[in-house]
Amino acid sequence: MEIYTEEEERTMKKVLFLTTGGTLSCEASEDGLIPKLQGAEILAQVPELNTLAKISVQDLCLIDSSNLEPEYWSRWAEVIGDNYNDYDGFVLSHGTDTMAYTSSALTHMLINLGKPVVLTGAQVPLSLSNTDARSNLQLAFTIAVSGLPGVFVAFGNKVIKGDCAKKIFSKNFNAFESVNETPVLFFSKSGMKKNLPDRQIVGGFRVENKMEAKVMAITVTPGLKPAIIDFAVEKGYKGIVLELYGAGGINTEKNDFLPAIRRALKKGVKIVCVSQCLFDGVDLSLYPMGILAAQAGVESGAGMTLEAALTKLMWILANR
Ligand code: ASP
């Protein structure tokens, strides 16, 4: 059955709806929430989306996003690249747990992106009456037809740049925060605030989708032994993101990390640091340990989230 008139066929924006699973698509079972709904079933349950765009569906996988692997990003970026010229925008439904990793990874991989690629999901499955999936999908499709270029997370009361998103609530409907950048859109009781990115697109769109999977994050904690770095190197890791205290604190006394950092760098391992604090990021010029870490060759991730820094390192190591 054709759902669009000839006029709509001509004028409506085209969106490719890519689905990957997550809570949005879950159904309750004796074993807990299991991803079940494919794209066509989601669209059938939220038919109003068809008034926003002419939608085609491609189901990429059906997983809880805790089972995400870096090679999935490479495949998904390729799908977006292969369909780039045929659509005005893309919506990717995704589990919330690792959505910020995927939105960051796609931000690095989709170069000179001139169209919206919008990730969304839900805290409560579409199959339940108190779901947030419906409103999140409506927001995502609205952004997907807006022409706003870039990768975004559209969720709850915000639209966030892909590499600034961070999941900060495990249950609250406004699950994501925009870290160190004002959200692109923010809805509150006093109305909508806009901070649209001012992007200059230079050159044609292309996909660089290789990823080095041997990248890990290490959170420094009191009592952690520097040998963890040697262990990572022995296990073949090519990149390490160090999650440091505050503005860039790391132990340089009893459990001095600097010698292990120097050994790792000498073997060609890249080390980037981010802050354990949600906001403001690292400033390696502030304290002696930060200055020493920078002198040893640790690169500052500045205000980047862990998700953005880890995926950028994976991407740089594979593509540069
Ligand atoms: N565990 C789920 C997932 O990330 C959580 C969610 O989607 O909200 O797939």
Short mmCIF file of C-alpha atoms and ligand atoms in Angstrom, two decimals:
data_model
loop_
_atom_site.label_atom_id
_atom_site.label_comp_id
_atom_site.label_asym_id
_atom_site.label_seq_id
_atom_site.Cartn_x
_atom_site.Cartn_y
_atom_site.Cartn_z
CA MET A 1 0.00 0.00 0.00
CA GLU A 2 1.35 3.44 -0.95
CA ILE A 3 1.22 5.75 2.06
CA TYR A 4 2.32 8.94 0.28
CA THR A 5 0.52 10.97 -2.39
CA GLU A 6 2.42 11.87 -5.57
CA GLU A 7 2.86 15.42 -4.26
CA GLU A 8 4.30 14.14 -0.98
CA GLU A 9 6.58 11.78 -2.88
CA ARG A 10 8.01 14.84 -4.65
CA THR A 11 8.28 17.25 -1.74
CA MET A 12 8.81 15.28 1.47
CA LYS A 13 12.32 14.94 2.85
CA LYS A 14 13.73 11.43 2.74
CA VAL A 15 15.13 9.86 5.89
CA LEU A 16 16.87 6.51 6.25
CA PHE A 17 15.93 4.96 9.60
CA LEU A 18 18.72 2.66 10.78
CA THR A 19 17.96 0.46 13.77
CA THR A 20 20.34 -1.33 16.13
CA GLY A 21 18.22 -2.35 19.15
CA GLY A 22 18.52 -0.97 22.67
CA THR A 23 15.76 -0.42 25.21
CA LEU A 24 13.62 1.44 22.65
CA SER A 25 13.10 -1.87 20.84
CA CYS A 26 12.83 -4.09 23.91
CA GLU A 27 10.05 -6.32 25.13
CA ALA A 28 9.76 -7.57 28.68
CA SER A 29 10.57 -11.24 29.26
CA GLU A 30 11.33 -13.52 32.22
CA ASP A 31 15.02 -12.83 31.57
CA GLY A 32 14.60 -9.04 31.58
CA LEU A 33 14.32 -6.56 28.72
CA ILE A 34 15.26 -8.11 25.35
CA PRO A 35 15.61 -6.12 22.06
CA LYS A 36 12.87 -7.40 19.74
CA LEU A 37 11.40 -4.66 17.53
CA GLN A 38 12.77 -4.09 14.04
CA GLY A 39 12.39 -0.78 12.19
CA ALA A 40 9.11 -1.63 10.39
CA GLU A 41 7.48 -2.59 13.69
CA ILE A 42 8.74 0.60 15.35
CA LEU A 43 7.31 2.70 12.50
CA ALA A 44 3.99 0.84 12.69
CA GLN A 45 3.77 1.76 16.39
CA VAL A 46 4.73 5.43 15.82
CA PRO A 47 2.88 6.13 12.53
CA GLU A 48 3.03 9.91 13.05
CA LEU A 49 6.72 9.76 12.03
CA ASN A 50 5.51 9.22 8.46
CA THR A 51 4.09 12.76 8.48
CA LEU A 52 7.56 14.17 9.15
CA ALA A 53 9.48 12.39 6.40
CA LYS A 54 9.38 9.75 3.74
CA ILE A 55 11.07 6.98 5.67
CA SER A 56 13.00 3.94 4.51
CA VAL A 57 14.22 1.39 7.02
CA GLN A 58 17.39 -0.62 7.31
CA ASP A 59 17.86 -2.88 10.35
CA LEU A 60 21.56 -3.03 11.17
CA CYS A 61 21.42 -5.33 14.20
CA LEU A 62 19.26 -6.05 17.23
CA ILE A 63 21.46 -5.81 20.32
CA ASP A 64 21.62 -4.40 23.81
CA SER A 65 24.23 -1.71 23.18
CA SER A 66 26.44 -3.13 25.94
CA ASN A 67 27.35 -5.73 23.31
CA LEU A 68 28.61 -3.06 20.90
CA GLU A 69 31.98 -3.60 19.16
CA PRO A 70 34.11 -1.02 17.31
CA GLU A 71 33.73 -2.90 14.00
CA TYR A 72 29.99 -2.13 14.11
CA TRP A 73 30.78 1.59 13.78
CA SER A 74 32.84 0.93 10.66
CA ARG A 75 29.95 -0.97 9.07
CA TRP A 76 27.35 1.62 10.06
CA ALA A 77 29.46 4.51 8.76
CA GLU A 78 29.77 2.63 5.46
CA VAL A 79 25.99 2.19 5.27
CA ILE A 80 25.54 5.95 5.78
CA GLY A 81 28.21 6.61 3.14
CA ASP A 82 26.59 4.22 0.63
CA ASN A 83 23.17 5.89 1.09
CA TYR A 84 24.41 9.47 1.54
CA ASN A 85 23.23 10.83 -1.80
CA ASP A 86 19.78 9.23 -1.64
CA TYR A 87 18.59 10.74 1.66
CA ASP A 88 18.24 14.13 3.33
CA GLY A 89 19.02 12.76 6.77
CA PHE A 90 19.56 9.66 8.86
CA VAL A 91 18.12 8.47 12.19
CA LEU A 92 19.95 5.73 14.09
CA SER A 93 18.10 4.10 16.98
CA HIS A 94 20.53 2.84 19.60
CA GLY A 95 20.77 1.69 23.21
CA THR A 96 21.55 4.54 25.56
CA ASP A 97 24.39 2.80 27.41
CA THR A 98 26.96 3.21 24.63
CA MET A 99 25.19 5.78 22.45
CA ALA A 100 27.78 8.47 23.27
CA TYR A 101 30.58 6.18 22.02
CA THR A 102 28.74 5.61 18.74
CA SER A 103 27.86 9.29 18.27
CA SER A 104 31.51 10.21 18.89
CA ALA A 105 32.84 7.47 16.60
CA LEU A 106 30.53 8.53 13.75
CA THR A 107 31.51 12.18 14.29
CA HIS A 108 35.15 11.25 13.58
CA MET A 109 34.35 8.89 10.67
CA LEU A 110 31.87 10.99 8.66
CA ILE A 111 34.06 13.75 7.27
CA ASN A 112 32.56 16.96 5.84
CA LEU A 113 29.14 15.64 6.73
CA GLY A 114 26.60 17.94 5.11
CA LYS A 115 23.41 16.29 6.42
CA PRO A 116 21.96 15.35 9.82
CA VAL A 117 22.78 11.96 11.33
CA VAL A 118 20.68 11.72 14.50
CA LEU A 119 20.98 9.11 17.23
CA THR A 120 18.16 8.40 19.62
CA GLY A 121 16.81 5.71 21.92
CA ALA A 122 14.73 5.41 25.06
CA GLN A 123 14.88 4.74 28.77
CA VAL A 124 11.55 2.88 28.67
CA PRO A 125 10.67 0.51 25.79
CA LEU A 126 8.24 1.60 23.09
CA SER A 127 6.21 -1.47 24.02
CA LEU A 128 5.38 0.00 27.46
CA SER A 129 2.74 2.68 28.05
CA ASN A 130 5.04 5.11 29.92
CA THR A 131 7.63 5.10 27.12
CA ASP A 132 9.82 8.03 26.15
CA ALA A 133 10.60 6.38 22.78
CA ARG A 134 7.79 8.10 20.90
CA SER A 135 8.84 11.67 21.80
CA ASN A 136 12.53 10.88 21.28
CA LEU A 137 11.84 9.46 17.82
CA GLN A 138 9.73 12.51 16.92
CA LEU A 139 12.56 14.81 17.99
CA ALA A 140 15.15 12.75 16.09
CA PHE A 141 13.13 12.74 12.85
CA THR A 142 12.45 16.48 13.19
CA ILE A 143 16.20 17.12 13.35
CA ALA A 144 16.84 14.62 10.54
CA VAL A 145 14.72 16.71 8.14
CA SER A 146 16.10 20.04 9.40
CA GLY A 147 19.13 20.12 7.10
CA LEU A 148 21.39 20.80 10.10
CA PRO A 149 24.69 19.12 9.22
CA GLY A 150 26.43 16.91 11.77
CA VAL A 151 26.08 13.93 14.05
CA PHE A 152 23.67 14.56 16.96
CA VAL A 153 22.11 12.83 19.93
CA ALA A 154 18.43 13.82 20.22
CA PHE A 155 17.11 12.70 23.56
CA GLY A 156 14.69 13.99 26.20
CA ASN A 157 14.90 17.77 26.37
CA LYS A 158 18.10 18.18 24.33
CA VAL A 159 19.85 17.87 21.01
CA ILE A 160 23.60 17.45 21.57
CA LYS A 161 26.61 17.37 19.25
CA GLY A 162 27.68 13.75 18.82
CA ASP A 163 31.13 14.14 20.38
CA CYS A 164 29.84 16.11 23.41
CA ALA A 165 27.16 13.65 24.55
CA LYS A 166 27.42 11.74 27.81
CA LYS A 167 24.85 9.51 29.51
CA ILE A 168 24.47 10.88 33.02
CA PHE A 169 21.24 9.23 34.22
CA SER A 170 20.47 5.53 34.14
CA LYS A 171 16.69 6.08 34.40
CA ASN A 172 15.77 9.78 34.07
CA PHE A 173 14.24 10.64 30.67
CA ASN A 174 16.75 13.50 30.19
CA ALA A 175 19.52 10.91 30.18
CA PHE A 176 22.17 12.85 28.26
CA GLU A 177 24.25 15.90 29.04
CA SER A 178 26.15 18.08 26.61
CA VAL A 179 29.67 18.25 28.04
CA ASN A 180 31.67 21.47 27.74
CA GLU A 181 29.41 22.84 24.99
CA THR A 182 25.92 24.32 25.18
CA PRO A 183 23.39 21.88 23.70
CA VAL A 184 22.46 22.52 20.09
CA LEU A 185 18.81 22.68 21.23
CA PHE A 186 17.49 22.74 24.79
CA PHE A 187 13.81 22.64 25.70
CA SER A 188 12.69 23.98 29.08
CA LYS A 189 9.58 25.50 30.65
CA SER A 190 10.75 28.91 29.44
CA GLY A 191 10.93 27.73 25.83
CA MET A 192 13.57 26.48 23.41
CA LYS A 193 17.19 27.66 23.46
CA LYS A 194 19.28 27.32 20.31
CA ASN A 195 23.03 27.09 19.90
CA LEU A 196 23.30 25.93 16.32
CA PRO A 197 26.81 24.88 15.28
CA ASP A 198 28.45 27.20 12.83
CA ARG A 199 30.23 24.64 10.69
CA GLN A 200 32.16 25.44 7.56
CA ILE A 201 32.09 22.38 5.33
CA VAL A 202 35.22 22.35 3.24
CA GLY A 203 35.54 19.66 0.61
CA GLY A 204 33.35 16.73 -0.26
CA PHE A 205 31.80 14.23 2.10
CA ARG A 206 33.82 11.09 2.69
CA VAL A 207 33.93 8.19 5.11
CA GLU A 208 37.11 7.17 6.92
CA ASN A 209 35.84 4.27 8.94
CA LYS A 210 38.79 2.21 10.10
CA MET A 211 39.10 1.76 13.87
CA GLU A 212 41.97 0.45 16.01
CA ALA A 213 40.18 -1.70 18.58
CA LYS A 214 43.24 -2.08 20.84
CA VAL A 215 42.60 1.12 22.75
CA MET A 216 41.68 1.11 26.42
CA ALA A 217 40.74 3.51 29.18
CA ILE A 218 42.39 3.45 32.59
CA THR A 219 40.81 5.37 35.47
CA VAL A 220 43.45 6.39 38.00
CA THR A 221 42.37 5.66 41.57
CA PRO A 222 44.17 5.79 44.92
CA GLY A 223 46.33 2.65 45.21
CA LEU A 224 46.33 1.81 41.47
CA LYS A 225 49.70 0.37 40.42
CA PRO A 226 51.52 1.82 37.38
CA ALA A 227 52.19 -1.77 36.21
CA ILE A 228 48.66 -1.64 34.74
CA ILE A 229 50.20 0.45 31.92
CA ASP A 230 52.97 -2.11 31.27
CA PHE A 231 50.27 -4.81 31.26
CA ALA A 232 48.27 -2.91 28.64
CA VAL A 233 51.38 -2.57 26.46
CA GLU A 234 52.22 -6.29 26.87
CA LYS A 235 48.67 -7.13 25.79
CA GLY A 236 49.22 -5.20 22.56
CA TYR A 237 47.24 -2.04 23.28
CA LYS A 238 48.19 0.78 20.91
CA GLY A 239 46.41 3.58 22.70
CA ILE A 240 45.47 4.42 26.27
CA VAL A 241 43.08 7.06 27.53
CA LEU A 242 44.01 7.96 31.10
CA GLU A 243 41.11 9.27 33.13
CA LEU A 244 42.94 11.56 35.54
CA TYR A 245 41.74 13.34 38.66
CA GLY A 246 40.39 16.89 38.31
CA ALA A 247 42.42 19.15 36.04
CA GLY A 248 44.98 16.39 35.37
CA GLY A 249 46.10 14.77 38.61
CA ILE A 250 48.06 11.51 38.63
CA ASN A 251 50.23 9.83 41.27
CA THR A 252 53.90 10.88 40.95
CA GLU A 253 55.09 9.75 44.43
CA LYS A 254 54.77 6.24 45.92
CA ASN A 255 52.98 4.81 42.88
CA ASP A 256 54.71 7.05 40.34
CA PHE A 257 53.08 6.55 36.92
CA LEU A 258 55.65 8.56 34.94
CA PRO A 259 58.24 5.79 34.33
CA ALA A 260 55.54 3.39 33.05
CA ILE A 261 54.10 6.16 30.88
CA ARG A 262 57.56 6.84 29.40
CA ARG A 263 58.12 3.10 28.71
CA ALA A 264 54.75 2.87 26.93
CA LEU A 265 55.36 5.98 24.81
CA LYS A 266 58.80 4.67 23.85
CA LYS A 267 57.12 1.56 22.48
CA GLY A 268 54.91 3.77 20.29
CA VAL A 269 51.76 3.63 22.41
CA LYS A 270 49.74 6.87 22.27
CA ILE A 271 48.47 8.20 25.60
CA VAL A 272 45.75 10.83 25.91
CA CYS A 273 44.27 12.09 29.16
CA VAL A 274 40.79 13.29 30.09
CA SER A 275 39.30 14.35 33.40
CA GLN A 276 37.22 12.26 35.78
CA CYS A 277 35.20 15.45 36.29
CA LEU A 278 32.22 15.85 34.01
CA PHE A 279 32.89 19.51 33.21
CA ASP A 280 35.86 21.78 32.37
CA GLY A 281 38.28 19.04 31.31
CA VAL A 282 42.03 18.75 31.94
CA ASP A 283 44.61 21.52 32.09
CA LEU A 284 48.07 19.98 32.22
CA SER A 285 49.74 23.33 32.93
CA LEU A 286 48.23 23.69 36.40
CA TYR A 287 49.90 21.19 38.79
CA PRO A 288 53.39 19.66 38.85
CA MET A 289 52.07 16.16 38.04
CA GLY A 290 50.14 17.47 35.01
CA ILE A 291 53.20 19.39 33.81
CA LEU A 292 55.40 16.28 34.25
CA ALA A 293 52.85 14.04 32.48
CA ALA A 294 52.74 16.47 29.55
CA GLN A 295 56.56 16.61 29.46
CA ALA A 296 56.62 12.80 29.43
CA GLY A 297 54.42 12.89 26.29
CA VAL A 298 50.87 12.46 27.56
CA GLU A 299 48.55 14.39 25.23
CA SER A 300 45.81 16.54 26.72
CA GLY A 301 42.26 15.64 25.76
CA ALA A 302 41.29 19.12 27.08
CA GLY A 303 37.50 19.19 27.46
CA MET A 304 36.80 15.96 25.60
CA THR A 305 34.58 13.30 27.12
CA LEU A 306 36.04 9.83 27.67
CA GLU A 307 33.82 8.60 24.84
CA ALA A 308 35.07 11.25 22.40
CA ALA A 309 38.74 10.79 23.37
CA LEU A 310 38.66 6.99 23.22
CA THR A 311 36.95 6.84 19.82
CA LYS A 312 39.19 9.63 18.44
CA LEU A 313 42.27 7.68 19.49
CA MET A 314 40.87 4.51 17.89
CA TRP A 315 40.20 6.49 14.73
CA ILE A 316 43.54 8.35 14.58
CA LEU A 317 45.55 5.18 15.16
CA ALA A 318 43.76 3.43 12.28
CA ASN A 319 43.45 6.26 9.75
CA ARG A 320 46.45 8.58 10.24
N1 ASP B 1 20.94 -1.51 28.06
C1 ASP B 1 20.26 -0.68 27.10
C2 ASP B 1 21.18 -0.48 25.92
O1 ASP B 1 22.07 0.32 25.97
C3 ASP B 1 19.91 0.62 27.71
C4 ASP B 1 19.09 1.54 26.85
O2 ASP B 1 18.96 1.41 25.65
O3 ASP B 1 18.54 2.51 27.41
O4 ASP B 1 21.03 -1.16 24.93
#
